[in-house]
Amino acid sequence: MIEINGDRLLADLRALSRIGARDGGGISRTAFSAEDILARRWYRDRCQEAGLKLTFDGLGNMTAHHPDDEGRTPAVWSGSHIDTVPNGGPLDGAYGTLAALECLRRITEEGLPLARPVRALVFTDEEGNYGHLFGSYGLVNGYRAEDLAGMVGRDGDRLIDTWQDFPFRSEQPITPLDPATVAGFIELHIEQGPKLELAGLDIGVVSSIVGLGGGRMEFRGRADHAGTTPMPLRADALQAAADFLTTLPQLAAKVSDAAVATCGILRLSPDAANVVPERAVCTLDLREPSRAGIVALHAAVETTAREVAERHGVDVVWEPDQIIDPTPMDAGKQQAIRDACDAHGFSRQDMPSGAGHDSQNLATITPTGMIFVPSHEGRSHCPVEYTDPEQLVRGANVLLTTLLSLAS
Ligand code: GLV
Ligand code: MN
Ligand code: MN
């Protein structure tokens, strides 16, 4: 059985983790940032070194392939993302991206005659500065120019300004990918939760991925002098937002035990200590394993926000995001991953994913599977993200064996 070069994969992970590294151990490599560009250059150099060709589309999604496989379809795809959340960790996305590259390198080095070529992918903005799973969503569904023109990131920048000089984006129209060109997609990722470590298992075979929703809830009150305006005469947008936010745990619990609701960004304006806040914008992230649950959660936050706003004498505007449906993984791909684990003698369990992944979009056009490795103490989206190096190598070997079985 051919195996990946574990030392090379781990060295690549260390090298990429230095790009965007912050004091305190975190990594900030958000999509389209200067650090994202540096990381892409670094990835392109690795491809060049390995004799692979790198292409990119109108959103900056990148594909590495062997030059002899130019235009050969359908291809087996694998990959993930190299953007991070602000002050994130070294493994979320980077691991699956670099493992896919390592698999392609090993396949190339061995000169294996495969019935289907293998391609390594890097998706743009998985962390959703411009929308949940932005790059893979556009790859699969396309975007109209007017949709893109209106997009403003979580950082407040307009997309069309941000990517003005972005060197890893082509001028191609952003039309939906032809599903006939893909023979399946496999994504390797850290679990980002505690289950595998607690169970003492090597590998998770993902059965389904949680549904994603959310949006911006904007409370609009009135700016007034903080010293002279009596409390009963105020229309304080933040007081309303604060009241609303304290209801999120109950709203989630009413939908199901698995439902989660988070406000991770709160923006005030005018954002001055001596002015009653005129606007408070809460960016919400809502998740639940069923489509009905996500829809119910959307409805519940909207109804509650309107009630709270009325009580506080302010207005509220709800701007929901596109719902990304909960996504079952393909049964055949799950079995291929189980077989690969068994061939290596690695312990495993089937499990759902509570994090969102590009696989959710790919699964709408091609049979898709995901492989998880344990996350130490389940920590992720923070600097302490860690997986034992041996487990990282195991996961990448499961990926390689799975890809070879799909490509043969
Ligand atoms: C991606 O990391 C997500 O689950 O938001
Ligand atoms: Mn990820
Ligand atoms: Mn993430």
Short mmCIF file of C-alpha atoms and ligand atoms in Angstrom, two decimals:
data_model
loop_
_atom_site.label_atom_id
_atom_site.label_comp_id
_atom_site.label_asym_id
_atom_site.label_seq_id
_atom_site.Cartn_x
_atom_site.Cartn_y
_atom_site.Cartn_z
CA MET A 1 0.00 0.00 0.00
CA ILE A 2 1.51 3.36 -0.91
CA GLU A 3 1.65 5.89 1.89
CA ILE A 4 2.03 9.63 2.16
CA ASN A 5 5.30 11.27 3.16
CA GLY A 6 4.38 12.17 6.74
CA ASP A 7 7.44 14.30 7.42
CA ARG A 8 6.80 16.37 4.33
CA LEU A 9 3.13 16.90 5.22
CA LEU A 10 4.00 17.96 8.78
CA ALA A 11 6.74 20.30 7.53
CA ASP A 12 4.27 21.86 5.10
CA LEU A 13 1.77 22.39 7.92
CA ARG A 14 4.43 24.11 10.03
CA ALA A 15 5.50 26.32 7.11
CA LEU A 16 1.95 27.38 6.26
CA SER A 17 1.19 28.07 9.93
CA ARG A 18 3.90 30.76 9.91
CA ILE A 19 2.01 32.76 7.28
CA GLY A 20 -0.32 35.10 9.14
CA ALA A 21 1.06 34.07 12.56
CA ARG A 22 0.28 36.56 15.34
CA ASP A 23 1.85 37.25 18.69
CA GLY A 24 0.10 34.92 21.11
CA GLY A 25 0.10 31.94 18.75
CA GLY A 26 -2.97 32.64 16.61
CA ILE A 27 -3.09 32.82 12.81
CA SER A 28 -5.01 35.45 10.85
CA ARG A 29 -5.24 34.60 7.19
CA THR A 30 -8.69 35.77 6.23
CA ALA A 31 -9.80 35.51 2.61
CA PHE A 32 -8.30 38.05 0.17
CA SER A 33 -5.96 39.47 2.84
CA ALA A 34 -2.25 40.06 2.24
CA GLU A 35 -1.62 36.88 4.27
CA ASP A 36 -4.00 34.91 2.04
CA ILE A 37 -1.99 36.06 -0.98
CA LEU A 38 1.28 35.03 0.69
CA ALA A 39 -0.16 31.62 1.56
CA ARG A 40 -1.35 31.11 -2.00
CA ARG A 41 2.10 32.04 -3.34
CA TRP A 42 3.61 29.52 -0.97
CA TYR A 43 1.13 26.86 -2.16
CA ARG A 44 1.85 27.70 -5.80
CA ASP A 45 5.58 27.25 -5.15
CA ARG A 46 4.92 23.81 -3.61
CA CYS A 47 2.95 22.87 -6.73
CA GLN A 48 5.73 24.10 -9.01
CA GLU A 49 8.31 22.14 -7.02
CA ALA A 50 6.22 19.00 -7.49
CA GLY A 51 5.74 19.58 -11.24
CA LEU A 52 2.02 20.28 -10.80
CA LYS A 53 0.03 22.88 -12.66
CA LEU A 54 -2.12 25.35 -10.70
CA THR A 55 -5.15 27.05 -12.19
CA PHE A 56 -7.68 29.41 -10.61
CA ASP A 57 -11.23 30.50 -11.40
CA GLY A 58 -13.14 33.76 -11.17
CA LEU A 59 -13.53 33.44 -7.38
CA GLY A 60 -9.94 32.41 -6.70
CA ASN A 61 -10.70 28.74 -6.11
CA MET A 62 -7.46 26.97 -7.07
CA THR A 63 -6.92 23.55 -8.63
CA ALA A 64 -3.64 21.63 -8.80
CA HIS A 65 -3.21 18.81 -11.28
CA HIS A 66 -0.53 16.95 -13.18
CA PRO A 67 0.13 18.56 -16.60
CA ASP A 68 -0.52 15.21 -18.34
CA ASP A 69 -4.04 15.26 -16.89
CA GLU A 70 -4.93 18.60 -18.49
CA GLY A 71 -8.56 18.44 -19.58
CA ARG A 72 -8.97 14.78 -18.48
CA THR A 73 -12.36 14.36 -16.85
CA PRO A 74 -14.10 13.27 -14.77
CA ALA A 75 -11.51 13.74 -12.04
CA VAL A 76 -11.52 12.75 -8.38
CA TRP A 77 -11.25 15.89 -6.26
CA SER A 78 -9.90 16.49 -2.80
CA GLY A 79 -9.09 19.65 -0.89
CA SER A 80 -10.18 22.22 1.65
CA HIS A 81 -9.32 25.86 2.44
CA ILE A 82 -6.32 27.90 3.60
CA ASP A 83 -8.17 30.97 4.84
CA THR A 84 -8.61 31.11 8.62
CA VAL A 85 -10.94 32.84 11.06
CA PRO A 86 -9.34 35.91 12.71
CA ASN A 87 -6.81 34.58 15.22
CA GLY A 88 -7.52 30.97 14.32
CA GLY A 89 -5.44 27.80 14.51
CA PRO A 90 -3.01 25.97 12.21
CA LEU A 91 -5.15 23.01 11.12
CA ASP A 92 -8.69 24.08 10.20
CA GLY A 93 -8.66 23.83 6.40
CA ALA A 94 -4.87 23.84 6.08
CA TYR A 95 -4.69 20.18 7.05
CA GLY A 96 -7.10 18.90 4.37
CA THR A 97 -5.63 21.23 1.75
CA LEU A 98 -2.04 20.15 2.32
CA ALA A 99 -2.96 16.47 2.71
CA ALA A 100 -4.71 16.58 -0.69
CA LEU A 101 -1.59 18.15 -2.19
CA GLU A 102 0.57 15.49 -0.52
CA CYS A 103 -1.63 12.72 -1.96
CA LEU A 104 -1.32 14.22 -5.45
CA ARG A 105 2.46 14.47 -5.03
CA ARG A 106 2.70 10.83 -3.97
CA ILE A 107 0.51 9.69 -6.87
CA THR A 108 2.74 11.69 -9.24
CA GLU A 109 5.97 10.36 -7.70
CA GLU A 110 4.78 6.77 -7.99
CA GLY A 111 3.64 7.41 -11.57
CA LEU A 112 0.53 5.39 -10.86
CA PRO A 113 -1.60 4.68 -13.94
CA LEU A 114 -5.04 5.74 -12.75
CA ALA A 115 -8.34 5.44 -14.59
CA ARG A 116 -9.28 8.90 -13.31
CA PRO A 117 -6.97 11.81 -12.54
CA VAL A 118 -6.82 13.28 -9.02
CA ARG A 119 -7.01 17.03 -8.46
CA ALA A 120 -6.16 18.99 -5.32
CA LEU A 121 -8.40 21.97 -4.55
CA VAL A 122 -8.13 25.12 -2.45
CA PHE A 123 -11.46 26.86 -1.92
CA THR A 124 -11.72 30.61 -1.42
CA ASP A 125 -13.17 32.14 1.75
CA GLU A 126 -14.50 29.00 3.41
CA GLU A 127 -14.74 30.94 6.65
CA GLY A 128 -17.37 33.11 5.03
CA ASN A 129 -16.20 36.71 5.16
CA TYR A 130 -18.47 37.19 2.12
CA GLY A 131 -20.93 34.35 2.80
CA HIS A 132 -20.90 30.82 4.20
CA LEU A 133 -18.46 28.71 2.18
CA PHE A 134 -18.24 31.52 -0.37
CA GLY A 135 -15.85 29.98 -2.93
CA SER A 136 -17.28 26.49 -3.10
CA TYR A 137 -20.82 27.91 -3.13
CA GLY A 138 -19.96 29.98 -6.20
CA LEU A 139 -18.09 27.12 -7.84
CA VAL A 140 -21.15 24.92 -7.64
CA ASN A 141 -23.96 27.46 -8.06
CA GLY A 142 -22.31 30.36 -9.90
CA TYR A 143 -22.78 34.02 -9.01
CA ARG A 144 -24.33 36.83 -11.02
CA ALA A 145 -22.23 39.96 -11.38
CA GLU A 146 -24.91 41.96 -9.54
CA ASP A 147 -24.80 39.57 -6.55
CA LEU A 148 -21.07 40.05 -6.27
CA ALA A 149 -21.30 43.82 -6.73
CA GLY A 150 -23.51 44.10 -3.65
CA MET A 151 -21.38 41.95 -1.34
CA VAL A 152 -19.88 43.55 1.75
CA GLY A 153 -17.60 41.47 3.97
CA ARG A 154 -17.74 41.06 7.73
CA ASP A 155 -14.79 43.43 7.79
CA GLY A 156 -16.98 46.08 6.11
CA ASP A 157 -15.08 46.00 2.79
CA ARG A 158 -16.85 45.66 -0.55
CA LEU A 159 -15.87 42.45 -2.33
CA ILE A 160 -15.28 44.19 -5.64
CA ASP A 161 -12.79 46.56 -3.99
CA THR A 162 -11.10 43.82 -1.96
CA TRP A 163 -10.32 41.63 -4.92
CA GLN A 164 -9.41 44.44 -7.31
CA ASP A 165 -5.71 43.48 -7.34
CA PHE A 166 -6.03 39.94 -6.06
CA PRO A 167 -3.51 37.94 -8.13
CA PHE A 168 -5.12 34.52 -7.73
CA ARG A 169 -8.39 35.22 -9.50
CA SER A 170 -9.10 34.93 -13.21
CA GLU A 171 -11.50 37.06 -15.25
CA GLN A 172 -13.58 33.97 -16.07
CA PRO A 173 -17.36 34.31 -15.64
CA ILE A 174 -18.56 32.68 -12.43
CA THR A 175 -20.85 30.04 -13.88
CA PRO A 176 -21.83 26.77 -12.20
CA LEU A 177 -19.34 23.94 -12.58
CA ASP A 178 -20.29 21.13 -14.98
CA PRO A 179 -20.94 18.17 -12.61
CA ALA A 180 -19.85 15.75 -15.34
CA THR A 181 -16.25 16.91 -14.83
CA VAL A 182 -16.09 15.63 -11.23
CA ALA A 183 -16.10 11.96 -10.25
CA GLY A 184 -16.39 12.57 -6.51
CA PHE A 185 -14.97 14.73 -3.71
CA ILE A 186 -13.25 13.73 -0.47
CA GLU A 187 -12.32 16.28 2.22
CA LEU A 188 -10.05 15.53 5.15
CA HIS A 189 -10.47 17.81 8.18
CA ILE A 190 -9.90 18.00 11.90
CA GLU A 191 -13.05 17.17 13.87
CA GLN A 192 -13.14 20.54 15.69
CA GLY A 193 -15.06 18.85 18.50
CA PRO A 194 -14.16 16.40 21.31
CA LYS A 195 -15.89 13.15 20.31
CA LEU A 196 -13.08 11.17 18.65
CA GLU A 197 -10.56 11.99 21.36
CA LEU A 198 -13.03 11.07 24.11
CA ALA A 199 -13.77 7.77 22.37
CA GLY A 200 -10.05 7.12 21.81
CA LEU A 201 -10.58 6.61 18.06
CA ASP A 202 -8.35 7.43 15.08
CA ILE A 203 -10.83 8.41 12.40
CA GLY A 204 -14.35 9.80 12.01
CA VAL A 205 -16.33 8.88 8.91
CA VAL A 206 -18.67 11.82 8.44
CA SER A 207 -22.30 10.83 7.93
CA SER A 208 -23.80 14.31 7.48
CA ILE A 209 -22.98 18.00 7.88
CA VAL A 210 -25.05 20.43 9.90
CA GLY A 211 -27.24 23.06 8.17
CA LEU A 212 -26.01 26.66 8.29
CA GLY A 213 -28.04 29.81 8.56
CA GLY A 214 -27.73 33.23 10.11
CA GLY A 215 -27.65 36.83 8.98
CA ARG A 216 -27.55 40.35 10.31
CA MET A 217 -30.11 41.65 12.82
CA GLU A 218 -29.94 45.42 12.85
CA PHE A 219 -31.62 47.40 15.63
CA ARG A 220 -32.19 51.04 14.72
CA GLY A 221 -32.82 53.53 17.48
CA ARG A 222 -31.90 57.19 17.93
CA ALA A 223 -28.57 58.82 18.74
CA ASP A 224 -28.80 61.16 21.73
CA HIS A 225 -26.58 62.79 24.32
CA ALA A 226 -25.53 60.19 26.92
CA GLY A 227 -25.51 62.77 29.71
CA THR A 228 -28.66 64.74 29.12
CA THR A 229 -31.21 62.27 27.74
CA PRO A 230 -33.34 60.80 30.55
CA MET A 231 -33.51 57.00 30.50
CA PRO A 232 -37.26 56.77 29.67
CA LEU A 233 -36.82 59.06 26.63
CA ARG A 234 -34.16 56.98 24.88
CA ALA A 235 -34.41 54.68 21.86
CA ASP A 236 -31.19 52.81 22.61
CA ALA A 237 -30.41 50.28 19.86
CA LEU A 238 -27.89 48.42 22.01
CA GLN A 239 -30.27 47.92 24.93
CA ALA A 240 -32.67 46.25 22.48
CA ALA A 241 -29.88 44.16 20.92
CA ALA A 242 -28.67 43.10 24.35
CA ASP A 243 -32.17 41.99 25.38
CA PHE A 244 -32.53 40.10 22.14
CA LEU A 245 -29.14 38.36 22.47
CA THR A 246 -29.92 37.00 25.93
CA THR A 247 -32.82 35.03 24.35
CA LEU A 248 -30.59 33.08 21.93
CA PRO A 249 -29.93 30.12 24.27
CA GLN A 250 -33.68 29.61 24.85
CA LEU A 251 -34.51 30.03 21.16
CA ALA A 252 -31.97 27.35 20.23
CA ALA A 253 -33.14 25.01 23.00
CA LYS A 254 -36.74 25.33 21.81
CA VAL A 255 -35.78 24.13 18.35
CA SER A 256 -33.70 21.12 19.46
CA ASP A 257 -30.85 19.93 21.69
CA ALA A 258 -28.51 20.16 18.71
CA ALA A 259 -29.47 23.67 17.60
CA VAL A 260 -26.87 26.39 18.23
CA ALA A 261 -27.16 30.17 17.90
CA THR A 262 -24.19 32.52 18.14
CA CYS A 263 -23.61 36.24 17.83
CA GLY A 264 -19.89 36.59 17.14
CA ILE A 265 -19.89 40.15 15.82
CA LEU A 266 -21.64 43.14 17.37
CA ARG A 267 -21.21 46.50 15.64
CA LEU A 268 -22.38 49.77 17.12
CA SER A 269 -22.78 53.15 15.62
CA PRO A 270 -21.79 55.79 16.15
CA ASP A 271 -19.66 53.73 18.57
CA ALA A 272 -18.89 56.60 20.91
CA ALA A 273 -18.82 56.43 24.71
CA ASN A 274 -21.00 59.50 25.24
CA VAL A 275 -23.65 58.85 22.58
CA VAL A 276 -26.72 56.63 23.00
CA PRO A 277 -26.19 53.93 20.32
CA GLU A 278 -28.25 54.61 17.23
CA ARG A 279 -27.57 51.27 15.54
CA ALA A 280 -26.57 47.85 16.78
CA VAL A 281 -25.92 45.14 14.22
CA CYS A 282 -25.72 41.56 15.48
CA THR A 283 -24.17 39.05 13.06
CA LEU A 284 -25.82 35.71 13.80
CA ASP A 285 -24.64 32.18 13.08
CA LEU A 286 -27.45 29.61 13.36
CA ARG A 287 -27.02 25.85 12.96
CA GLU A 288 -29.12 22.73 13.24
CA PRO A 289 -28.93 19.25 11.72
CA SER A 290 -32.29 19.49 9.89
CA ARG A 291 -33.51 21.95 7.28
CA ALA A 292 -36.78 22.36 9.23
CA GLY A 293 -34.74 23.19 12.34
CA ILE A 294 -32.75 25.91 10.58
CA VAL A 295 -35.94 27.41 9.14
CA ALA A 296 -37.54 27.32 12.61
CA LEU A 297 -34.49 28.99 14.13
CA HIS A 298 -34.58 31.74 11.49
CA ALA A 299 -38.27 32.32 12.18
CA ALA A 300 -37.73 32.36 15.96
CA VAL A 301 -34.95 34.95 15.92
CA GLU A 302 -36.95 37.20 13.64
CA THR A 303 -40.15 37.03 15.72
CA THR A 304 -38.27 37.59 18.98
CA ALA A 305 -36.24 40.49 17.60
CA ARG A 306 -39.45 42.22 16.48
CA GLU A 307 -41.04 41.78 19.91
CA VAL A 308 -37.95 43.08 21.68
CA ALA A 309 -37.61 46.02 19.29
CA GLU A 310 -41.22 47.03 19.86
CA ARG A 311 -40.74 46.93 23.62
CA HIS A 312 -37.72 49.22 23.31
CA GLY A 313 -39.34 51.59 20.79
CA VAL A 314 -36.72 50.89 18.11
CA ASP A 315 -36.91 49.42 14.59
CA VAL A 316 -35.34 46.20 13.50
CA VAL A 317 -34.23 44.96 10.08
CA TRP A 318 -33.41 41.28 9.50
CA GLU A 319 -31.13 40.45 6.61
CA PRO A 320 -30.92 36.64 6.52
CA ASP A 321 -28.09 34.75 4.82
CA GLN A 322 -28.70 32.06 2.26
CA ILE A 323 -29.44 28.82 4.14
CA ILE A 324 -26.96 26.05 3.38
CA ASP A 325 -28.88 22.82 3.77
CA PRO A 326 -27.79 20.04 6.10
CA THR A 327 -26.02 17.58 3.86
CA PRO A 328 -25.81 13.79 4.10
CA MET A 329 -22.52 12.34 2.85
CA ASP A 330 -22.62 9.81 0.00
CA ALA A 331 -23.07 6.21 1.23
CA GLY A 332 -20.53 4.84 -1.27
CA LYS A 333 -17.88 7.37 -0.25
CA GLN A 334 -18.49 6.64 3.44
CA GLN A 335 -17.92 2.96 2.71
CA ALA A 336 -14.74 3.70 0.73
CA ILE A 337 -13.42 5.66 3.74
CA ARG A 338 -14.35 2.85 6.16
CA ASP A 339 -12.60 0.34 3.90
CA ALA A 340 -9.50 2.56 3.80
CA CYS A 341 -9.46 2.78 7.62
CA ASP A 342 -9.80 -0.99 7.88
CA ALA A 343 -7.02 -1.56 5.35
CA HIS A 344 -4.69 0.51 7.58
CA GLY A 345 -6.00 -1.03 10.81
CA PHE A 346 -7.20 2.34 12.16
CA SER A 347 -10.13 2.55 14.57
CA ARG A 348 -13.11 4.58 13.41
CA GLN A 349 -16.69 5.65 13.97
CA ASP A 350 -19.40 7.25 11.87
CA MET A 351 -20.31 10.74 13.08
CA PRO A 352 -22.08 13.95 12.03
CA SER A 353 -20.21 17.25 11.57
CA GLY A 354 -21.29 20.30 13.57
CA ALA A 355 -18.94 22.55 11.60
CA GLY A 356 -19.69 23.68 8.07
CA HIS A 357 -17.46 22.52 5.21
CA ASP A 358 -17.00 23.07 1.48
CA SER A 359 -18.09 19.42 1.14
CA GLN A 360 -21.64 20.67 1.70
CA ASN A 361 -21.58 22.49 -1.60
CA LEU A 362 -19.67 19.81 -3.49
CA ALA A 363 -22.16 17.18 -2.27
CA THR A 364 -24.91 18.89 -4.27
CA ILE A 365 -23.17 18.00 -7.53
CA THR A 366 -20.97 14.96 -6.86
CA PRO A 367 -20.80 12.01 -4.44
CA THR A 368 -18.89 13.41 -1.47
CA GLY A 369 -17.29 12.05 1.68
CA MET A 370 -15.40 13.52 4.65
CA ILE A 371 -12.73 12.11 6.93
CA PHE A 372 -12.15 13.48 10.45
CA VAL A 373 -9.17 13.15 12.77
CA PRO A 374 -9.35 13.96 16.52
CA SER A 375 -9.02 17.52 17.79
CA HIS A 376 -7.29 17.85 21.15
CA GLU A 377 -9.93 18.80 23.73
CA GLY A 378 -12.20 19.58 20.80
CA ARG A 379 -10.72 23.08 20.50
CA SER A 380 -10.89 24.91 17.17
CA HIS A 381 -11.34 28.40 15.70
CA CYS A 382 -8.77 29.48 18.30
CA PRO A 383 -4.98 29.42 18.52
CA VAL A 384 -4.72 26.20 20.57
CA GLU A 385 -6.11 23.97 17.80
CA TYR A 386 -3.98 20.81 17.95
CA THR A 387 -3.97 17.23 16.66
CA ASP A 388 -1.32 14.66 17.47
CA PRO A 389 1.07 14.47 14.45
CA GLU A 390 0.64 10.69 14.24
CA GLN A 391 -3.10 11.16 13.88
CA LEU A 392 -2.54 13.77 11.18
CA VAL A 393 -0.45 11.28 9.23
CA ARG A 394 -3.03 8.52 9.75
CA GLY A 395 -5.81 10.72 8.40
CA ALA A 396 -3.77 11.64 5.33
CA ASN A 397 -3.05 7.96 4.66
CA VAL A 398 -6.77 7.21 4.85
CA LEU A 399 -7.30 10.03 2.36
CA LEU A 400 -4.68 8.65 -0.05
CA THR A 401 -6.05 5.11 0.11
CA THR A 402 -9.59 6.41 -0.41
CA LEU A 403 -8.58 8.59 -3.38
CA LEU A 404 -6.71 5.69 -4.99
CA SER A 405 -9.72 3.43 -4.64
CA LEU A 406 -11.94 6.07 -6.27
CA ALA A 407 -9.46 6.82 -9.06
CA SER A 408 -8.64 3.20 -9.94
C1 GLV B 1 -16.45 26.80 9.33
O1 GLV B 1 -15.43 26.70 9.98
C2 GLV B 1 -17.67 26.91 10.04
O2 GLV B 1 -18.18 25.89 10.49
O3 GLV B 1 -18.11 28.05 10.24
MN MN B 2 -12.62 24.28 7.91
MN MN B 3 -13.36 27.03 10.23
#
